[in-house]
């Protein structure tokens, strides 16, 4: 970390904060291989034990939107130490729990602290780095947090076999205590987080609605009174409807649901929630199947799921790069087809399936999900204006947790139906019948994801860089070449931000393409990109629970920042993906792209080389000049 401009004190603080983040993220997957042991010791079935996962996600769904409220009202030192104390206390309660209800209470306490801690810790870590190093810091933090859940099942399985499932929580208590001791010594307060309001009624409506819906879904299959479960589900949906209605009435809503006005965002958010349901549902189902049906140990169970988790973490990096080059549709179709294939493989799991086969199907499924998450989420968020991005990620994170909670409950409820359908047979046969039906349910959900992606997730010409596809212009119609400015202002690659600012001012331009020595487009910098460096900074971090958009408060004055940023390479603020159009594309296409993206100008690219720019006012003038003087005079009256 020394190369990232951290002082000795800041480095210590970042290490402590990162340790806390890794601990709470690791805790989310650490318990998976212990579920079969907990079922035996607590005398509960699969539909009950899944509450340890679904309730955890449910509480996070309620708490995550409140993180900003907590950060605005408590000092960062108070919030981190208080959150870690609650997390440790929940772990202790779970470790000594005499009955399942107490164990569940401990998990709820853990989840309540995790929802706030993750957002705050990510903010503090990034604020500890100099502004020019935050991009690298973001990558480092995302990488660490992405891999932490991957080792959770393996570590958990080893501890379960060596000591027992209670050891998992004891280890977490010890690690939390160590983090607290160092936090008390090195953690400094950070001011500047804005105060926000929290609507108590919204919290009540969302909490009761989600709990009612979750309990109704999870209990329906095994309840002696299914009508009660149906009523609970109806009540849950009604309460969530009231919650949504109230958000549109509040000046400062708990969630800004107007982001759903964008069709692309709606599709992306719903698809990611479905993927999260599959991912978390399988994290419960896999260890139960491996241990209770195949008869392997908890350690083997964790090791079987390890390759899928590790390759999935690498897959998300590959997916982001492919999205930048080819747009969303190609990587999404590859990912969702792989997902269905993996789920088909799981649907054919048997009572004596060999370990390599189980691993291959699990790897295909986990890798596919990670290939889909980043591109689809980015595609959806890109359809929104900048002022809604932070709110959109909050909504996405909440929906992901809701999807994880309800999806897990739904998937595991099928295990009760499947087991009950086998009247004759051994205990293992009945258990397998339940898990087999759950895997079929996962396959059906994956097919739903396939349909959603195949029908709705499509590239637009503005999604693919560096130029739009060529369009055959019909005779008598006008092309982009007819209206473009063939001598646009450009910024040479490697130029400073000060040079870019002067060039835009002198040309009275709103933006310019960054080009190399051969005139190839390498990026686009606008007035907004430059001005954004003088406002609150936004960073996005990918974590175990999804994406977090963090708005960074700043105490640096304008003059100091101007001096510091003057020599900064313009590439650090330029948009890497150049939205462009081919010179032989039609006039109508140029109008559509500028209108849809609300652009002032659109670079004209010929096989990646900048050949001109078409501006909004040029299009308007071109349209006006199509009229004769008599037509203009007649229309002006």
Coordinates of C-alpha atoms in Angstrom, one line a residue, residues 8-444:
X8 CA 2.0 5.3 8.2
X9 CA -1.0 6.1 10.3
X10 CA -3.4 5.9 7.4
X11 CA -1.9 2.5 6.4
X12 CA -2.6 1.1 9.9
X13 CA -6.2 2.4 9.8
X14 CA -6.8 0.9 6.3
X15 CA -5.5 -2.4 7.4
X16 CA -7.9 -2.4 10.4
X17 CA -10.9 -1.3 8.3
X18 CA -10.1 -3.9 5.6
X19 CA -9.8 -6.6 8.3
X20 CA -13.2 -5.6 9.6
X21 CA -14.7 -5.7 6.1
X22 CA -13.2 -9.1 5.3
X23 CA -14.5 -10.5 8.5
X24 CA -18.1 -9.5 8.0
X25 CA -18.0 -10.6 4.3
X26 CA -16.4 -13.9 5.2
X27 CA -19.1 -14.5 7.8
X28 CA -21.7 -14.5 5.1
X29 CA -20.4 -17.8 3.6
X30 CA -18.6 -19.3 6.5
X31 CA -21.8 -20.9 7.8
X32 CA -22.8 -22.8 4.7
X33 CA -21.0 -26.1 5.3
X34 CA -22.3 -26.1 8.9
X35 CA -26.0 -26.2 8.0
X36 CA -26.3 -30.0 8.0
X37 CA -24.7 -30.2 11.4
X38 CA -27.0 -27.5 12.8
X39 CA -30.0 -29.4 11.4
X40 CA -29.0 -32.4 13.5
X41 CA -28.0 -30.6 16.7
X42 CA -31.0 -28.2 16.6
X43 CA -33.4 -30.9 15.3
X44 CA -34.7 -28.7 12.5
X45 CA -35.4 -29.4 8.8
X46 CA -34.0 -27.8 5.7
X47 CA -36.8 -25.2 5.3
X48 CA -36.1 -24.0 8.8
X49 CA -32.3 -24.0 8.7
X50 CA -32.4 -21.9 5.6
X51 CA -33.6 -19.0 7.7
X52 CA -30.1 -18.5 8.9
X53 CA -29.3 -17.4 5.4
X54 CA -32.6 -15.9 4.2
X55 CA -33.2 -13.9 7.4
X56 CA -29.6 -12.6 7.2
X57 CA -30.2 -11.3 3.7
X58 CA -33.6 -9.9 4.7
X59 CA -32.2 -7.8 7.5
X60 CA -29.5 -6.5 5.3
X61 CA -32.2 -5.5 2.8
X62 CA -33.8 -3.3 5.4
X63 CA -30.6 -1.9 7.0
X64 CA -28.5 -1.0 3.9
X65 CA -30.7 1.9 2.9
X66 CA -30.3 3.3 6.4
X67 CA -26.5 3.3 6.3
X68 CA -26.4 7.0 5.1
X69 CA -28.6 8.0 8.1
X70 CA -26.3 6.3 10.6
X71 CA -23.2 7.8 9.0
X72 CA -24.6 11.3 9.2
X73 CA -25.5 11.0 12.9
X74 CA -22.7 9.1 14.5
X75 CA -18.9 9.7 14.2
X76 CA -17.1 7.1 12.1
X77 CA -15.2 5.9 15.1
X78 CA -18.4 5.4 17.1
X79 CA -20.2 3.7 14.2
X80 CA -17.3 1.3 13.4
X81 CA -16.6 0.3 17.0
X82 CA -20.3 0.1 17.8
X83 CA -21.1 -1.9 14.7
X84 CA -18.3 -4.4 15.4
X85 CA -19.4 -4.7 19.1
X86 CA -22.9 -5.6 17.8
X87 CA -21.4 -8.0 15.3
X88 CA -19.3 -9.7 17.9
X89 CA -22.2 -9.9 20.4
X90 CA -24.4 -11.5 17.7
X91 CA -21.6 -14.0 17.1
X92 CA -21.4 -14.8 20.8
X93 CA -25.1 -15.3 21.1
X94 CA -25.0 -17.7 18.1
X95 CA -22.0 -19.6 19.6
X96 CA -23.8 -20.3 22.9
X97 CA -27.4 -20.6 21.5
X98 CA -29.3 -23.4 23.2
X99 CA -32.1 -23.5 20.6
X100 CA -32.5 -22.5 17.0
X101 CA -34.5 -19.3 17.7
X102 CA -31.5 -17.9 19.7
X103 CA -29.1 -18.9 17.0
X104 CA -31.3 -17.1 14.5
X105 CA -31.3 -14.0 16.8
X106 CA -27.5 -14.0 16.7
X107 CA -27.5 -14.1 12.9
X108 CA -30.0 -11.2 12.8
X109 CA -27.7 -9.2 15.1
X110 CA -24.7 -9.9 12.7
X111 CA -26.7 -8.9 9.7
X112 CA -27.9 -5.6 11.2
X113 CA -24.3 -4.6 11.9
X114 CA -23.1 -5.8 8.5
X115 CA -25.5 -3.7 6.5
X116 CA -24.2 -0.5 8.0
X117 CA -20.5 -1.5 8.4
X118 CA -19.9 -2.5 4.8
X119 CA -21.0 0.9 3.4
X120 CA -19.2 2.9 6.0
X121 CA -16.0 0.9 5.9
X122 CA -15.8 1.1 2.1
X123 CA -16.2 4.9 2.4
X124 CA -13.5 5.3 5.0
X125 CA -11.0 3.1 3.2
X126 CA -11.3 5.1 0.0
X127 CA -11.2 8.4 1.9
X128 CA -7.9 7.3 3.4
X129 CA -6.2 7.3 0.0
X130 CA -5.2 10.4 -1.9
X131 CA -7.7 11.2 -4.7
X132 CA -5.3 10.2 -7.5
X133 CA -4.8 6.7 -5.9
X134 CA -8.5 5.9 -5.2
X135 CA -9.0 4.1 -8.5
X136 CA -6.2 1.6 -7.6
X137 CA -7.5 1.4 -4.0
X138 CA -11.0 0.6 -5.3
X139 CA -9.6 -2.3 -7.3
X140 CA -7.6 -3.6 -4.4
X141 CA -10.5 -3.5 -2.0
X142 CA -12.9 -5.0 -4.5
X143 CA -10.5 -7.9 -5.2
X144 CA -10.0 -8.7 -1.5
X145 CA -13.7 -8.5 -0.8
X146 CA -14.6 -10.6 -3.8
X147 CA -12.2 -13.4 -2.7
X148 CA -13.2 -13.4 1.0
X149 CA -16.5 -15.3 0.4
X150 CA -14.7 -17.8 -1.8
X151 CA -12.7 -19.2 1.1
X152 CA -15.5 -19.1 3.6
X153 CA -17.1 -22.5 2.9
X154 CA -13.7 -24.2 2.9
X155 CA -12.6 -22.7 6.1
X156 CA -16.0 -23.3 7.7
X157 CA -16.0 -26.9 6.6
X158 CA -12.6 -27.5 8.1
X159 CA -13.6 -26.0 11.5
X160 CA -16.9 -27.9 11.5
X161 CA -15.1 -31.3 11.1
X162 CA -12.3 -30.5 13.5
X163 CA -14.2 -28.7 16.4
X164 CA -17.9 -28.4 15.5
X165 CA -20.2 -25.7 14.1
X166 CA -20.1 -23.5 17.2
X167 CA -16.4 -23.0 16.6
X168 CA -17.3 -20.9 13.5
X169 CA -18.9 -18.3 15.7
X170 CA -16.2 -18.6 18.4
X171 CA -13.5 -17.8 15.8
X172 CA -15.6 -14.8 14.6
X173 CA -15.8 -13.5 18.2
X174 CA -12.1 -13.8 18.7
X175 CA -11.3 -12.1 15.4
X176 CA -13.9 -9.3 16.1
X177 CA -12.2 -8.7 19.5
X178 CA -8.8 -8.3 17.9
X179 CA -10.2 -5.9 15.3
X180 CA -11.8 -3.9 18.1
X181 CA -8.6 -3.6 20.1
X182 CA -6.7 -2.3 17.1
X183 CA -9.5 0.0 16.0
X184 CA -9.6 1.6 19.4
X185 CA -5.9 2.5 18.9
X186 CA -5.6 3.6 15.3
X187 CA -9.1 4.6 14.1
X188 CA -9.5 8.3 13.6
X189 CA -12.8 10.2 13.1
X190 CA -13.8 11.3 9.7
X191 CA -16.2 14.2 9.4
X192 CA -18.2 15.5 6.4
X193 CA -20.8 12.8 5.8
X194 CA -24.2 14.6 5.3
X195 CA -27.1 14.2 7.6
X196 CA -30.1 12.5 6.1
X197 CA -33.5 11.7 7.4
X198 CA -35.1 8.3 8.0
X199 CA -38.8 7.7 7.7
X200 CA -39.9 5.4 10.5
X201 CA -43.1 4.3 8.7
X202 CA -41.1 3.2 5.7
X203 CA -38.9 1.1 7.8
X204 CA -41.9 -0.5 9.5
X205 CA -43.7 -1.2 6.2
X206 CA -40.7 -2.7 4.5
X207 CA -39.7 -4.8 7.5
X208 CA -43.2 -6.2 8.1
X209 CA -43.9 -6.7 4.4
X210 CA -40.7 -8.6 3.7
X211 CA -41.0 -10.8 6.9
X212 CA -44.6 -11.6 6.1
X213 CA -43.8 -12.5 2.5
X214 CA -40.7 -14.5 3.4
X215 CA -42.5 -16.5 6.1
X216 CA -45.4 -17.2 3.9
X217 CA -43.2 -18.5 1.1
X218 CA -40.9 -20.6 3.3
X219 CA -43.7 -22.1 5.4
X220 CA -46.3 -22.8 2.6
X221 CA -45.0 -26.3 1.6
X222 CA -44.8 -27.7 5.2
X223 CA -47.5 -25.7 7.0
X224 CA -50.6 -27.6 8.3
X225 CA -52.5 -24.4 7.5
X226 CA -51.5 -23.3 4.0
X227 CA -54.3 -20.7 3.9
X228 CA -52.5 -18.8 6.7
X229 CA -49.4 -18.7 4.6
X230 CA -51.3 -17.4 1.6
X231 CA -52.8 -14.6 3.7
X232 CA -49.3 -13.7 5.0
X233 CA -48.0 -13.5 1.4
X234 CA -50.9 -11.3 0.4
X235 CA -50.4 -9.1 3.4
X236 CA -46.6 -8.9 2.7
X237 CA -47.2 -7.8 -0.9
X238 CA -49.8 -5.2 0.2
X239 CA -47.4 -3.8 2.8
X240 CA -44.6 -3.6 0.2
X241 CA -47.0 -1.9 -2.1
X242 CA -47.8 0.7 0.5
X243 CA -44.0 1.1 1.1
X244 CA -43.5 1.8 -2.6
X245 CA -46.4 4.3 -2.7
X246 CA -45.0 6.1 0.3
X247 CA -41.5 6.5 -1.3
X248 CA -43.0 8.6 -4.1
X249 CA -44.7 10.8 -1.6
X250 CA -41.7 11.6 0.5
X251 CA -39.2 14.4 -0.1
X252 CA -36.4 12.2 1.1
X253 CA -37.5 8.6 0.5
X254 CA -35.8 5.6 2.0
X255 CA -35.3 4.4 -1.6
X256 CA -35.6 6.5 -4.8
X257 CA -37.9 4.2 -6.7
X258 CA -38.2 6.5 -9.7
X259 CA -35.1 4.7 -11.0
X260 CA -37.6 2.1 -12.2
X261 CA -39.0 4.5 -14.8
X262 CA -36.0 3.4 -16.9
X263 CA -36.9 0.1 -18.7
X264 CA -33.3 -0.9 -18.9
X265 CA -32.8 -0.4 -15.2
X266 CA -35.9 -2.4 -14.4
X267 CA -34.7 -5.3 -16.4
X268 CA -31.2 -5.2 -15.0
X269 CA -32.4 -4.9 -11.4
X270 CA -34.9 -7.7 -11.7
X271 CA -32.4 -9.9 -13.5
X272 CA -29.7 -9.4 -10.9
X273 CA -32.2 -10.2 -8.1
X274 CA -33.0 -13.5 -9.9
X275 CA -29.3 -14.3 -10.2
X276 CA -28.7 -13.5 -6.5
X277 CA -31.6 -15.8 -5.6
X278 CA -29.9 -18.7 -7.5
X279 CA -26.5 -17.9 -6.0
X280 CA -27.5 -17.7 -2.4
X281 CA -30.1 -20.5 -2.8
X282 CA -27.3 -22.8 -4.0
X283 CA -25.0 -21.8 -1.2
X284 CA -27.6 -23.4 1.1
X285 CA -28.6 -26.3 -1.1
X286 CA -25.1 -27.5 -2.2
X287 CA -23.7 -28.4 1.3
X288 CA -26.9 -30.0 2.3
X289 CA -26.8 -32.3 -0.8
X290 CA -23.1 -33.0 -0.6
X291 CA -23.2 -34.0 3.1
X292 CA -26.7 -35.4 3.6
X293 CA -27.0 -37.3 0.3
X294 CA -23.5 -38.0 -0.9
X295 CA -22.2 -38.5 2.6
X296 CA -19.1 -36.4 2.4
X297 CA -17.7 -34.4 5.3
X298 CA -18.1 -30.6 5.8
X299 CA -14.5 -30.1 4.7
X300 CA -15.1 -31.9 1.4
X301 CA -18.3 -29.9 1.0
X302 CA -16.4 -26.6 1.3
X303 CA -13.6 -27.8 -1.1
X304 CA -16.1 -28.9 -3.7
X305 CA -17.6 -25.4 -3.8
X306 CA -14.2 -23.6 -3.7
X307 CA -13.3 -23.8 -7.5
X308 CA -16.6 -22.3 -8.5
X309 CA -16.2 -19.4 -6.1
X310 CA -12.6 -18.6 -7.1
X311 CA -13.2 -18.9 -10.8
X312 CA -16.3 -16.8 -10.4
X313 CA -14.3 -14.0 -8.9
X314 CA -11.9 -14.0 -11.9
X315 CA -14.9 -14.3 -14.2
X316 CA -16.3 -10.9 -13.1
X317 CA -13.1 -9.2 -14.2
X318 CA -13.2 -10.8 -17.6
X319 CA -16.9 -9.9 -18.0
X320 CA -16.3 -6.2 -17.3
X321 CA -13.6 -6.1 -20.1
X322 CA -15.8 -7.9 -22.6
X323 CA -18.7 -5.6 -21.8
X324 CA -16.4 -2.6 -22.6
X325 CA -15.4 -4.1 -26.0
X326 CA -18.6 -5.8 -27.2
X327 CA -21.5 -4.4 -25.2
X328 CA -23.9 -6.3 -22.9
X329 CA -25.6 -8.8 -25.2
X330 CA -22.7 -11.0 -26.2
X331 CA -21.4 -11.6 -22.7
X332 CA -24.9 -11.9 -21.3
X333 CA -26.0 -14.6 -23.7
X334 CA -22.8 -16.5 -23.1
X335 CA -23.3 -16.3 -19.3
X336 CA -27.0 -17.2 -19.3
X337 CA -26.5 -20.2 -21.6
X338 CA -23.7 -21.4 -19.4
X339 CA -26.0 -20.8 -16.4
X340 CA -28.8 -23.0 -17.8
X341 CA -26.3 -25.7 -18.8
X342 CA -24.8 -25.7 -15.3
X343 CA -28.3 -25.9 -13.7
X344 CA -29.3 -28.8 -16.1
X345 CA -26.2 -30.6 -14.8
X346 CA -27.3 -30.0 -11.2
X347 CA -30.8 -31.2 -12.0
X348 CA -29.1 -34.5 -13.0
X349 CA -27.3 -34.8 -9.7
X350 CA -28.0 -38.3 -8.3
X351 CA -27.6 -40.2 -5.0
X352 CA -24.2 -41.4 -6.1
X353 CA -22.8 -38.6 -8.3
X354 CA -19.0 -38.5 -8.4
X355 CA -17.2 -35.4 -7.0
X356 CA -15.7 -34.2 -10.4
X357 CA -19.2 -34.1 -11.9
X358 CA -20.6 -32.2 -9.0
X359 CA -17.7 -29.7 -9.2
X360 CA -18.0 -29.1 -13.0
X361 CA -21.7 -28.3 -12.7
X362 CA -21.2 -26.0 -9.8
X363 CA -18.3 -24.2 -11.5
X364 CA -20.3 -23.7 -14.6
X365 CA -23.2 -22.2 -12.6
X366 CA -21.1 -20.0 -10.3
X367 CA -18.9 -18.7 -13.2
X368 CA -22.0 -18.0 -15.3
X369 CA -23.6 -15.9 -12.5
X370 CA -20.5 -13.8 -12.1
X371 CA -20.2 -13.3 -15.9
X372 CA -23.7 -11.9 -15.8
X373 CA -23.7 -9.6 -12.7
X374 CA -21.3 -6.9 -13.7
X375 CA -22.3 -6.3 -17.3
X376 CA -26.0 -6.4 -16.6
X377 CA -25.8 -4.1 -13.6
X378 CA -23.6 -1.7 -15.5
X379 CA -25.9 -1.7 -18.5
X380 CA -28.8 -0.9 -16.4
X381 CA -27.2 1.9 -14.4
X382 CA -25.8 3.4 -17.6
X383 CA -29.3 4.2 -18.6
X384 CA -29.8 6.6 -15.7
X385 CA -28.7 10.2 -15.2
X386 CA -25.7 10.7 -12.9
X387 CA -27.7 12.1 -10.1
X388 CA -29.6 8.8 -9.8
X389 CA -26.7 6.4 -9.9
X390 CA -26.1 6.4 -6.2
X391 CA -29.8 5.8 -5.5
X392 CA -29.9 3.1 -8.2
X393 CA -27.1 1.1 -6.6
X394 CA -28.9 1.4 -3.2
X395 CA -32.1 0.0 -4.8
X396 CA -30.1 -2.7 -6.6
X397 CA -28.4 -3.8 -3.4
X398 CA -31.7 -3.9 -1.6
X399 CA -33.3 -5.9 -4.4
X400 CA -30.4 -8.3 -4.4
X401 CA -30.8 -9.0 -0.7
X402 CA -34.6 -9.4 -1.2
X403 CA -33.9 -11.8 -4.1
X404 CA -31.5 -13.8 -2.0
X405 CA -33.9 -14.0 0.9
X406 CA -37.1 -14.9 -1.0
X407 CA -35.3 -17.0 -3.5
X408 CA -33.6 -19.1 -0.9
X409 CA -36.9 -19.6 0.9
X410 CA -38.7 -20.5 -2.3
X411 CA -36.0 -23.0 -3.4
X412 CA -35.8 -24.7 -0.1
X413 CA -39.5 -24.9 0.2
X414 CA -39.5 -27.3 -2.7
X415 CA -37.3 -29.7 -0.7
X416 CA -40.2 -30.1 1.8
X417 CA -42.6 -30.8 -1.1
X418 CA -40.2 -33.3 -2.7
X419 CA -39.5 -35.2 0.6
X420 CA -43.2 -35.4 1.4
X421 CA -43.9 -36.9 -2.1
X422 CA -41.9 -40.0 -1.3
X423 CA -44.1 -42.0 1.1
X424 CA -41.9 -45.2 0.9
X425 CA -38.1 -45.3 1.0
X426 CA -35.2 -44.7 3.2
X427 CA -34.4 -41.4 4.9
X428 CA -31.7 -40.6 2.4
X429 CA -34.1 -41.3 -0.5
X430 CA -36.6 -38.9 0.9
X431 CA -34.0 -36.2 1.5
X432 CA -32.6 -36.6 -2.0
X433 CA -36.1 -36.3 -3.5
X434 CA -36.5 -33.0 -1.8
X435 CA -33.1 -31.6 -2.9
X436 CA -33.7 -32.9 -6.4
X437 CA -36.9 -31.0 -6.7
X438 CA -35.0 -27.9 -5.3
X439 CA -32.4 -28.3 -8.1
X440 CA -35.2 -28.5 -10.7
X441 CA -36.6 -25.2 -9.2
X442 CA -33.2 -23.6 -9.6
X443 CA -33.2 -24.8 -13.3
X444 CA -36.7 -23.2 -13.8

